[in-house]
Amino acid sequence: MRNPNEVRAAARNGEEGFTLVELMVVIVIIGLLATIVAINVIPATDTARVEKAKADIATIEQALEQYRLDNLSYPAASDGLQALLTLPPSLTQPQRYRRGGYIKKLPDDPWGRPYGYVVPGRKGAFDITSMGADGQPGGEADNADLYSSDL
């Protein structure tokens, strides 16, 4: 009869770890999976930024509509979107201004720049704008300008 330590030692011989080929196969498989995930996830972040900008613009539009209902006009171009946060100096009837403003905080666009406010707008009384990912007028895809009148 063999000693139990000898049996364990014999069982371990030749099976002490992975071979270099096995490790390389696993690393290549992990690399391929990471590439597939990256190719599918990175474009989704750009799309998500555009959708966030559209949602922010809709929120600002709602605040502007509430401002108009209370004050009978939209904020002047000189007052800008800050009129949604604090009482603008150009308001003729300050008693109509809602205490606390019309929005808690003005968001920046997903690329870190403030939204623009244009009076009059291209198709209406105003436009809320974002210059897209490149921050320049014009552009295509993620660099395209966003106008509230186009959404």
XYZ file of N, CA and C in Angstrom:
453
model
N 0.836 -1.178 0.000
C 0.000 0.000 0.000
C 0.881 1.242 0.000
N 0.457 2.232 -0.803
C 1.244 3.457 -0.944
C 0.858 4.473 0.116
N 1.780 5.277 0.429
C 1.585 6.363 1.379
C 0.679 7.422 0.721
N -0.309 8.015 1.441
C -1.196 9.024 0.837
C -0.439 10.239 0.290
N 0.664 10.593 0.885
C 1.458 11.716 0.367
C 2.051 11.377 -0.989
N 2.450 10.121 -1.181
C 3.001 9.702 -2.462
C 1.924 9.741 -3.545
N 0.679 9.361 -3.183
C -0.428 9.373 -4.142
C -0.704 10.813 -4.601
N -0.733 11.748 -3.644
C -0.973 13.158 -4.000
C 0.147 13.706 -4.874
N 1.367 13.379 -4.553
C 2.503 13.859 -5.330
C 2.464 13.299 -6.740
N 2.074 12.053 -6.894
C 2.002 11.439 -8.217
C 0.880 12.071 -9.038
N -0.205 12.431 -8.399
C -1.330 13.033 -9.116
C -0.986 14.441 -9.600
N -0.111 15.145 -8.865
C 0.250 16.510 -9.255
C 1.294 16.544 -10.358
N 2.042 15.511 -10.524
C 3.087 15.498 -11.550
C 2.470 15.688 -12.924
N 2.988 16.644 -13.655
C 2.512 16.888 -15.011
C 1.281 17.777 -15.065
N 0.681 18.137 -13.937
C -0.506 19.004 -13.929
C -0.300 20.147 -12.949
N 0.773 20.842 -13.083
C 1.105 21.874 -12.113
C 0.644 23.268 -12.526
N 0.063 23.467 -13.698
C -0.372 24.787 -14.119
C -0.788 24.775 -15.578
N -1.007 25.999 -16.105
C -1.406 26.139 -17.494
C -0.176 26.259 -18.373
N -0.303 25.795 -19.575
C 0.799 25.963 -20.521
C 0.728 27.353 -21.124
N 1.813 27.773 -21.728
C 1.869 29.081 -22.366
C 0.833 29.190 -23.482
N 0.633 28.117 -24.216
C -0.343 28.120 -25.307
C -1.748 28.317 -24.751
N -2.086 27.660 -23.673
C -3.413 27.815 -23.074
C -3.633 29.259 -22.610
N -2.627 29.845 -21.976
C -2.738 31.234 -21.529
C -2.907 32.187 -22.711
N -2.175 31.970 -23.774
C -2.279 32.826 -24.955
C -3.670 32.733 -25.596
N -4.233 31.532 -25.648
C -5.575 31.361 -26.212
C -6.591 32.141 -25.382
N -6.495 32.058 -24.069
C -7.430 32.775 -23.192
C -7.271 34.285 -23.368
N -6.046 34.769 -23.462
C -5.805 36.207 -23.626
C -6.359 36.692 -24.971
N -6.189 35.926 -26.016
C -6.721 36.310 -27.330
C -8.244 36.349 -27.295
N -8.875 35.387 -26.662
C -10.340 35.372 -26.569
C -10.839 36.589 -25.792
N -10.194 36.907 -24.682
C -10.594 38.080 -23.896
C -10.413 39.359 -24.721
N -9.323 39.448 -25.469
C -9.093 40.617 -26.320
C -10.157 40.775 -27.388
N -10.555 39.663 -28.010
C -11.617 39.726 -29.028
C -12.945 40.165 -28.423
N -13.278 39.637 -27.260
C -14.529 40.034 -26.601
C -14.500 41.514 -26.225
N -13.368 41.985 -25.721
C -13.254 43.402 -25.354
C -13.402 44.298 -26.587
N -12.856 43.891 -27.708
C -12.976 44.665 -28.945
C -14.424 44.742 -29.411
N -15.117 43.622 -29.359
C -16.529 43.601 -29.774
C -17.363 44.512 -28.882
N -17.130 44.455 -27.576
C -17.882 45.306 -26.646
C -17.567 46.772 -26.912
N -16.302 47.118 -27.092
C -15.922 48.516 -27.326
C -16.538 49.060 -28.615
N -16.538 48.256 -29.658
C -17.110 48.691 -30.931
C -18.603 48.975 -30.793
N -19.299 48.241 -29.951
C -20.740 48.426 -29.793
C -21.099 49.473 -28.748
N -20.232 49.744 -27.774
C -20.572 50.657 -26.684
C -20.161 52.096 -26.985
N -19.021 52.319 -27.591
C -18.524 53.689 -27.800
C -19.488 54.537 -28.624
N -20.045 54.057 -29.742
C -21.011 54.892 -30.469
C -22.282 55.179 -29.663
N -22.631 54.298 -28.749
C -23.839 54.506 -27.943
C -23.692 55.712 -27.025
N -22.477 56.025 -26.577
C -22.299 57.186 -25.713
C -22.551 58.476 -26.483
N -22.157 58.524 -27.752
C -22.425 59.719 -28.563
C -23.922 59.904 -28.772
N -24.620 58.826 -29.050
C -26.073 58.888 -29.226
C -26.746 59.319 -27.928
N -26.253 58.815 -26.804
C -26.829 59.174 -25.505
C -26.653 60.663 -25.223
N -25.528 61.234 -25.624
C -25.310 62.670 -25.411
C -26.300 63.509 -26.214
N -26.542 63.124 -27.442
C -27.509 63.855 -28.270
C -28.904 63.754 -27.653
N -29.274 62.575 -27.169
C -30.594 62.396 -26.546
C -30.710 63.191 -25.255
N -29.624 63.277 -24.477
C -29.644 64.091 -23.257
C -29.833 65.561 -23.611
N -29.163 66.021 -24.657
C -29.321 67.412 -25.083
C -30.772 67.690 -25.460
N -31.399 66.758 -26.167
C -32.805 66.937 -26.551
C -33.702 66.995 -25.310
N -33.426 66.156 -24.322
C -34.219 66.168 -23.088
C -34.011 67.469 -22.318
N -32.772 67.948 -22.243
C -32.500 69.222 -21.574
C -33.229 70.372 -22.269
N -33.200 70.389 -23.588
C -33.861 71.445 -24.349
C -35.367 71.426 -24.075
N -35.952 70.239 -24.005
C -37.387 70.141 -23.706
C -37.691 70.682 -22.304
N -36.834 70.400 -21.345
C -37.026 70.903 -19.975
C -36.939 72.425 -19.941
N -35.958 72.988 -20.639
C -35.809 74.443 -20.679
C -37.006 75.080 -21.390
N -37.492 74.439 -22.450
C -38.683 74.952 -23.146
C -39.893 75.004 -22.206
N -40.069 73.976 -21.382
C -41.190 73.963 -20.437
C -41.062 75.103 -19.436
N -39.850 75.351 -18.957
C -39.639 76.456 -18.027
C -39.932 77.795 -18.702
N -39.544 77.930 -19.956
C -39.829 79.167 -20.696
C -41.332 79.372 -20.882
N -42.051 78.289 -21.120
C -43.510 78.401 -21.262
C -44.147 78.838 -19.947
N -43.673 78.307 -18.827
C -44.187 78.737 -17.528
C -43.874 80.212 -17.283
N -42.682 80.628 -17.660
C -42.292 82.039 -17.546
C -43.257 82.913 -18.353
N -43.536 82.497 -19.595
C -44.442 83.266 -20.454
C -45.847 83.344 -19.864
N -46.327 82.232 -19.306
C -47.674 82.245 -18.714
C -47.766 83.222 -17.547
N -46.713 83.287 -16.740
C -46.728 84.189 -15.587
C -46.463 85.637 -15.972
N -45.573 85.868 -16.913
C -45.090 87.224 -17.203
C -45.562 87.781 -18.544
N -46.370 87.004 -19.272
C -47.008 87.419 -20.516
C -46.054 87.588 -21.700
N -44.796 87.243 -21.531
C -43.834 87.251 -22.639
C -42.655 86.355 -22.260
N -41.897 86.007 -23.266
C -40.677 85.238 -23.016
C -39.591 86.195 -22.531
N -38.536 85.677 -21.911
C -37.448 86.565 -21.480
C -36.820 87.287 -22.676
N -36.363 88.477 -22.436
C -35.680 89.244 -23.481
C -34.350 88.570 -23.799
N -33.863 88.807 -25.004
C -32.575 88.233 -25.405
C -31.461 88.693 -24.469
N -31.546 89.925 -23.993
C -30.502 90.447 -23.095
C -30.524 89.751 -21.732
N -31.690 89.264 -21.307
C -31.791 88.554 -20.027
C -31.371 87.095 -20.167
N -31.583 86.536 -21.335
C -31.183 85.155 -21.591
C -31.881 84.144 -20.699
N -31.299 82.976 -20.637
C -31.883 81.898 -19.834
C -31.724 82.125 -18.333
N -30.862 83.071 -17.945
C -30.718 83.401 -16.522
C -32.030 83.926 -15.951
N -32.911 84.425 -16.799
C -34.216 84.909 -16.347
C -35.055 83.781 -15.752
N -34.723 82.548 -16.074
C -35.449 81.409 -15.489
C -35.012 81.139 -14.059
N -33.846 81.642 -13.681
C -33.309 81.409 -12.332
C -33.558 82.574 -11.390
N -33.360 83.792 -11.883
C -33.483 84.984 -11.037
C -34.294 86.054 -11.761
N -34.885 86.917 -10.990
C -35.708 88.005 -11.528
C -34.878 88.885 -12.456
N -35.278 88.981 -13.731
C -34.511 89.813 -14.659
C -34.802 91.297 -14.432
N -33.804 92.154 -14.605
C -34.020 93.597 -14.371
C -34.957 94.237 -15.387
N -35.104 93.642 -16.561
C -35.939 94.262 -17.590
C -37.419 93.920 -17.447
N -37.793 93.113 -16.480
C -39.195 92.706 -16.324
C -40.028 93.895 -15.850
N -41.107 94.188 -16.569
C -41.916 95.372 -16.270
C -42.844 95.163 -15.076
N -43.242 93.924 -14.812
C -44.108 93.629 -13.661
C -43.438 92.570 -12.786
N -42.461 92.962 -11.968
C -41.702 91.983 -11.190
C -42.554 91.187 -10.198
N -43.711 91.713 -9.812
C -44.573 90.989 -8.875
C -45.135 89.708 -9.487
N -45.128 89.601 -10.801
C -45.642 88.402 -11.469
C -44.614 87.268 -11.505
N -43.338 87.600 -11.256
C -42.270 86.598 -11.343
C -42.433 85.561 -10.227
N -42.326 84.326 -10.584
C -42.497 83.211 -9.637
C -41.346 83.162 -8.630
N -41.697 83.103 -7.362
C -40.688 82.990 -6.314
C -39.919 81.678 -6.499
N -38.617 81.735 -6.487
C -37.798 80.546 -6.677
C -37.421 80.282 -8.119
N -37.939 81.078 -9.035
C -37.599 80.907 -10.450
C -38.397 79.806 -11.116
N -37.986 79.464 -12.303
C -38.737 78.527 -13.132
C -37.992 77.220 -13.387
N -36.754 77.182 -12.978
C -35.947 75.972 -13.117
C -34.915 76.007 -11.988
N -34.613 74.869 -11.410
C -33.672 74.852 -10.287
C -32.257 75.193 -10.701
N -31.860 74.676 -11.846
C -30.490 74.888 -12.319
C -30.486 74.783 -13.831
N -29.752 75.660 -14.467
C -29.607 75.566 -15.926
C -28.532 74.528 -16.228
N -28.890 73.473 -16.941
C -27.872 72.471 -17.256
C -26.959 72.963 -18.364
N -25.744 72.453 -18.375
C -24.871 72.636 -19.533
C -25.202 71.535 -20.517
N -24.864 71.748 -21.783
C -25.106 70.679 -22.749
C -24.153 69.513 -22.443
N -24.388 68.345 -23.001
C -23.578 67.170 -22.658
C -22.093 67.322 -22.980
N -21.722 68.349 -23.730
C -20.325 68.584 -24.075
C -19.709 69.675 -23.208
N -20.447 70.093 -22.164
C -19.900 71.031 -21.185
C -20.054 72.504 -21.500
N -20.880 72.854 -22.469
C -21.084 74.257 -22.825
C -22.520 74.672 -22.480
N -22.740 75.958 -22.176
C -24.108 76.396 -21.881
C -24.989 76.364 -23.133
N -26.268 76.140 -22.912
C -27.221 76.190 -24.021
C -27.411 77.646 -24.439
N -27.668 77.840 -25.717
C -27.908 79.181 -26.231
C -29.403 79.500 -26.227
N -29.701 80.786 -26.200
C -31.090 81.268 -26.242
C -31.148 82.343 -27.311
N -31.917 82.080 -28.357
C -32.008 83.002 -29.493
C -33.445 83.512 -29.591
N -33.587 84.839 -29.621
C -34.896 85.479 -29.749
C -34.828 86.453 -30.909
N -35.667 86.400 -31.890
C -36.656 85.352 -32.158
C -35.968 84.104 -32.698
N -36.688 83.001 -32.632
C -36.161 81.745 -33.129
C -36.319 81.611 -34.631
N -35.826 80.525 -35.163
C -35.917 80.290 -36.611
C -37.349 80.039 -37.049
N -38.142 79.386 -36.196
C -39.531 79.058 -36.568
C -40.544 79.512 -35.528
N -40.100 80.198 -34.503
C -41.025 80.606 -33.451
C -40.471 81.766 -32.658
N -41.003 81.932 -31.451
C -40.616 83.059 -30.611
C -39.180 82.958 -30.116
N -38.659 81.730 -29.957
C -37.303 81.544 -29.439
C -36.753 80.211 -29.929
N -35.467 80.031 -29.754
C -34.797 78.752 -29.972
C -33.828 78.516 -28.828
N -33.806 77.296 -28.334
C -32.772 76.840 -27.417
C -31.803 76.059 -28.288
N -30.514 76.347 -28.176
C -29.551 75.748 -29.086
C -28.385 75.089 -28.363
N -27.821 74.096 -29.032
C -26.553 73.487 -28.651
C -25.758 73.326 -29.938
N -24.490 73.622 -29.887
C -23.654 73.542 -31.079
C -23.114 72.133 -31.332
N -23.573 71.152 -30.605
C -23.146 69.773 -30.839
C -21.774 69.486 -30.265
N -21.231 68.336 -30.619
C -19.980 67.860 -30.042
C -18.789 68.754 -30.371
N -18.766 69.348 -31.568
C -17.605 70.144 -31.963
C -17.667 71.584 -31.465
N -18.826 72.045 -30.997
C -18.958 73.409 -30.501
C -18.909 74.476 -31.579
N -18.978 74.073 -32.835
C -18.918 75.006 -33.967
C -20.254 75.001 -34.702
N -20.632 76.119 -35.307
C -21.865 76.134 -36.099
C -21.793 75.128 -37.240
N -22.921 74.519 -37.538
C -22.991 73.523 -38.611
C -22.542 72.164 -38.121
N -22.237 71.302 -39.047
C -21.761 69.968 -38.692
C -22.786 68.902 -39.012
N -22.335 67.674 -38.941
C -23.189 66.524 -39.217
C -23.072 65.522 -38.087
N -24.051 64.640 -38.008
C -24.090 63.564 -37.007
C -23.978 64.163 -35.603
N -23.002 63.742 -34.806
C -22.864 64.230 -33.434
C -22.418 65.693 -33.372
N -21.837 66.198 -34.429
C -21.397 67.591 -34.480
C -22.498 68.535 -34.933
N -23.645 68.015 -35.313
C -24.742 68.844 -35.821
C -25.295 69.739 -34.714
N -25.680 70.951 -35.096
C -26.313 71.873 -34.168
C -27.716 71.367 -33.848
N -28.134 71.596 -32.606
C -29.491 71.251 -32.193
C -30.267 72.536 -31.937
N -31.423 72.657 -32.540
C -32.319 73.799 -32.337
C -33.656 73.264 -31.819
N -34.184 73.925 -30.816
C -35.449 73.458 -30.255
C -36.561 73.467 -31.290
N -36.505 74.373 -32.243
C -37.562 74.429 -33.260
C -37.502 73.244 -34.230
N -36.373 72.526 -34.266
C -36.238 71.373 -35.149
C -36.569 70.055 -34.460
N -36.733 70.075 -33.156
C -36.946 68.828 -32.420
C -38.402 68.464 -32.335
